Amino acid sequence: NAGVTQTPKFQVLKTGQSMTLQCAQDMNHNSMYWYRQDPGMGLRLIYYSASEGTTDKGEVPNGYNVSRLNKREFSLRLESAAPSQTSVYFCASSGGGLITGEQFFGPGTRLTVL
Amino acid sequence: GESVGLHLPTLSVQEGDNSIINCAYSNSASDYFIWYKQESGKGPQFIIDIRSNMDKRQGQRVTVLLNKTVKHLSLQIAATQPGDSAVYFCAENDAYKYIFGTGTRLKVLA
């Protein structure tokens, strides 16, 4: 099993450009998450999907949109990138439920917005 | 809002010594906690978890202690090794999601 995979690994955008970060998991997990991690800071939740067909805002959703394409895939879209969105983005998944259990993380996408 | 924080941003420990990393949480209703390890350039990796009906849980070389009275969580690493050098995060469960602390960097000195 590959676990959680993310593409791309690195990306450089100009201000105003758009892009979609892809995430897939092969563990048959119900819940999926998108986080951003800035230097010297912890993980901040952008959006999450508790189950297929549902998405909810996290702590820092502004400037982002998500799509839970199916049970395996959860994408994050930046419609008009801003320098403040320069960060490392992590996707994660877990079995789900009110007590979610361990989250499995992908390797991250390093995004720079110029 | 509810938050999870850490007391020490950086901890330096001699190789072979025990390490203790602390975490304070503010949501007394949290019922599940996880410790993660993050090596440079990688995503966080699960170390150990504990539910609120437990005070202590042991893994291989790691122990998590939970003190619900003072809302405090700690991670103990026995016989710290160079491979333990990383940033360690605690996280508390909040319904369908988690709240992460800012992390503590553990440096292992040879």
XYZ file of C-alpha atoms in Angstrom:
224
model
C 0.000 0.000 0.000
C 1.231 3.479 -0.849
C -0.635 5.094 2.065
C -1.269 8.779 1.386
C 0.188 10.235 -1.799
C 0.349 13.882 -2.811
C 1.185 15.611 -6.065
C 3.070 17.695 -6.876
C 5.952 17.626 -4.378
C 7.070 21.149 -5.247
C 5.370 24.048 -6.998
C 6.165 27.676 -7.694
C 3.321 29.987 -8.655
C 3.005 33.639 -9.491
C 0.500 35.756 -7.600
C -2.947 35.287 -9.092
C -2.289 31.899 -10.659
C -4.434 28.928 -9.762
C -3.567 25.332 -9.054
C -4.921 22.141 -7.570
C -3.092 19.945 -5.094
C -3.979 16.301 -5.415
C -4.232 13.767 -2.599
C -5.140 10.095 -2.653
C -5.221 7.347 -0.039
C -5.484 3.611 -0.502
C -6.406 2.644 3.063
C -10.165 2.841 2.585
C -10.327 5.672 5.113
C -13.477 7.684 5.556
C -11.953 10.981 6.645
C -9.448 13.167 4.847
C -7.792 16.448 5.749
C -5.760 19.298 4.328
C -3.286 21.164 6.547
C -0.771 23.886 5.998
C 2.458 24.187 7.945
C 4.382 27.438 8.090
C 7.979 27.707 9.379
C 8.187 27.266 13.126
C 4.498 26.597 13.425
C 2.277 23.637 13.896
C -0.226 22.226 11.480
C -3.295 24.303 10.779
C -6.378 22.672 9.363
C -7.646 24.169 6.112
C -10.532 21.854 5.246
C -11.580 18.356 6.111
C -13.949 15.731 4.844
C -15.387 13.536 7.560
C -16.828 11.166 4.992
C -17.326 10.877 1.248
C -19.694 13.574 0.062
C -19.070 16.006 2.917
C -16.550 18.786 3.411
C -16.149 21.309 6.208
C -14.032 24.347 6.900
C -11.149 24.125 9.298
C -9.187 26.859 10.988
C -7.839 28.678 7.882
C -10.150 28.040 4.880
C -9.996 31.461 3.213
C -8.507 31.374 -0.281
C -8.999 27.621 -0.684
C -11.593 25.227 -1.995
C -11.746 21.453 -1.749
C -13.372 18.580 -3.557
C -13.889 15.083 -2.177
C -13.884 13.443 -5.557
C -14.522 9.954 -4.190
C -13.554 7.992 -1.109
C -9.906 7.870 -2.196
C -9.272 11.399 -3.419
C -9.427 14.823 -1.807
C -8.123 17.827 -3.734
C -7.263 21.334 -2.603
C -7.591 24.259 -4.995
C -6.084 27.705 -4.842
C -8.124 29.896 -7.185
C -5.905 32.974 -7.036
C -2.650 32.315 -5.251
C -1.214 34.910 -2.865
C 2.252 35.116 -1.270
C 0.616 34.442 2.101
C -0.206 30.969 0.813
C 3.459 30.058 0.569
C 3.643 27.033 2.825
C 4.001 23.279 3.036
C 0.694 21.521 2.497
C -0.041 18.130 4.014
C -2.892 15.830 3.252
C -3.932 13.228 5.824
C -6.515 10.508 6.225
C -8.000 8.540 9.076
C -10.548 5.831 9.633
C -13.118 8.387 10.644
C -15.838 8.635 13.219
C -16.114 10.867 16.235
C -12.960 9.340 17.648
C -10.900 9.415 14.525
C -7.847 7.475 15.541
C -4.464 7.840 13.973
C -4.087 10.186 11.045
C -1.754 9.122 8.261
C 0.048 11.931 6.506
C 1.342 12.343 2.989
C 4.863 13.606 2.240
C 3.738 17.192 1.658
C 3.711 19.747 -1.162
C 6.053 22.698 -0.885
C 4.349 25.687 -2.479
C 5.986 29.030 -3.135
C 3.934 31.960 -4.376
C 5.957 34.819 -5.819
C -10.824 29.134 21.086
C -9.515 25.779 22.255
C -5.806 25.281 21.745
C -2.976 22.895 22.320
C 0.415 24.297 23.224
C 3.887 23.187 24.209
C 6.074 24.553 27.005
C 9.490 24.148 25.364
C 10.180 24.968 21.731
C 13.620 23.265 21.726
C 14.942 20.454 23.887
C 18.577 19.298 23.783
C 19.327 15.904 25.279
C 22.485 13.859 25.557
C 22.437 10.602 23.645
C 21.393 7.799 25.952
C 19.504 10.049 28.347
C 15.739 10.133 28.681
C 13.730 12.904 27.017
C 10.526 14.440 28.280
C 8.417 16.602 25.995
C 5.449 18.410 27.476
C 2.169 19.650 26.125
C -0.710 21.601 27.639
C -4.211 21.401 26.266
C -7.164 23.592 27.057
C -10.228 21.592 26.023
C -11.232 19.514 29.016
C -13.690 17.623 26.813
C -10.952 16.209 24.565
C -10.972 12.442 24.828
C -8.167 11.342 22.559
C -4.595 12.523 22.137
C -1.772 11.665 19.771
C 1.941 12.339 19.670
C 3.541 12.754 16.253
C 7.151 12.884 15.157
C 8.154 14.956 12.148
C 11.567 14.630 10.582
C 12.910 17.327 8.329
C 11.210 17.358 4.937
C 8.686 14.679 5.849
C 5.112 14.462 6.992
C 4.238 13.760 10.644
C 4.402 10.143 11.766
C 2.300 8.615 14.523
C 4.215 7.689 17.672
C 1.674 6.855 20.320
C -1.851 7.713 21.354
C -3.861 7.746 24.557
C -7.533 7.970 25.385
C -8.877 10.096 28.202
C -9.845 7.061 30.287
C -6.137 6.230 30.664
C -3.334 7.926 32.606
C -0.416 6.194 30.978
C 0.398 4.228 27.880
C 3.660 2.630 26.928
C 5.118 1.781 23.570
C 8.561 0.789 22.469
C 10.896 3.242 24.269
C 8.073 5.787 24.502
C 5.555 6.493 27.222
C 2.720 8.991 27.150
C 1.328 10.359 30.395
C -1.982 12.150 30.656
C -2.934 14.320 33.606
C -6.510 15.405 33.078
C -6.607 17.390 36.300
C -4.136 19.944 34.975
C -4.752 19.206 31.291
C -1.212 18.139 30.637
C 0.280 15.573 28.316
C 3.872 14.390 28.177
C 5.949 12.158 25.949
C 8.862 10.315 27.476
C 11.527 8.791 25.242
C 13.865 6.357 26.943
C 17.545 6.107 25.984
C 17.311 8.851 23.379
C 19.056 8.072 20.124
C 20.290 10.292 17.270
C 17.402 9.026 15.168
C 14.997 10.593 17.653
C 16.041 14.073 16.534
C 12.901 15.631 15.102
C 10.016 17.934 15.903
C 7.373 16.401 18.132
C 3.738 17.491 18.089
C 0.886 16.692 20.372
C -2.625 16.771 18.996
C -6.027 16.581 20.664
C -9.144 15.233 19.091
C -12.009 17.639 18.532
C -14.958 15.687 17.103
C -13.956 14.887 13.505
C -10.686 16.790 13.500
C -7.516 17.476 15.441
C -5.914 20.517 17.000
C -2.124 20.480 16.823
C 0.397 22.198 19.037
C 3.253 24.242 17.603
C 5.815 21.497 18.221
C 9.025 20.922 20.179
C 12.310 20.339 18.433
C 14.343 17.574 20.041
C 18.083 17.721 19.476
C 20.155 14.724 20.461
C 23.729 15.546 21.407
C 26.456 12.996 20.755
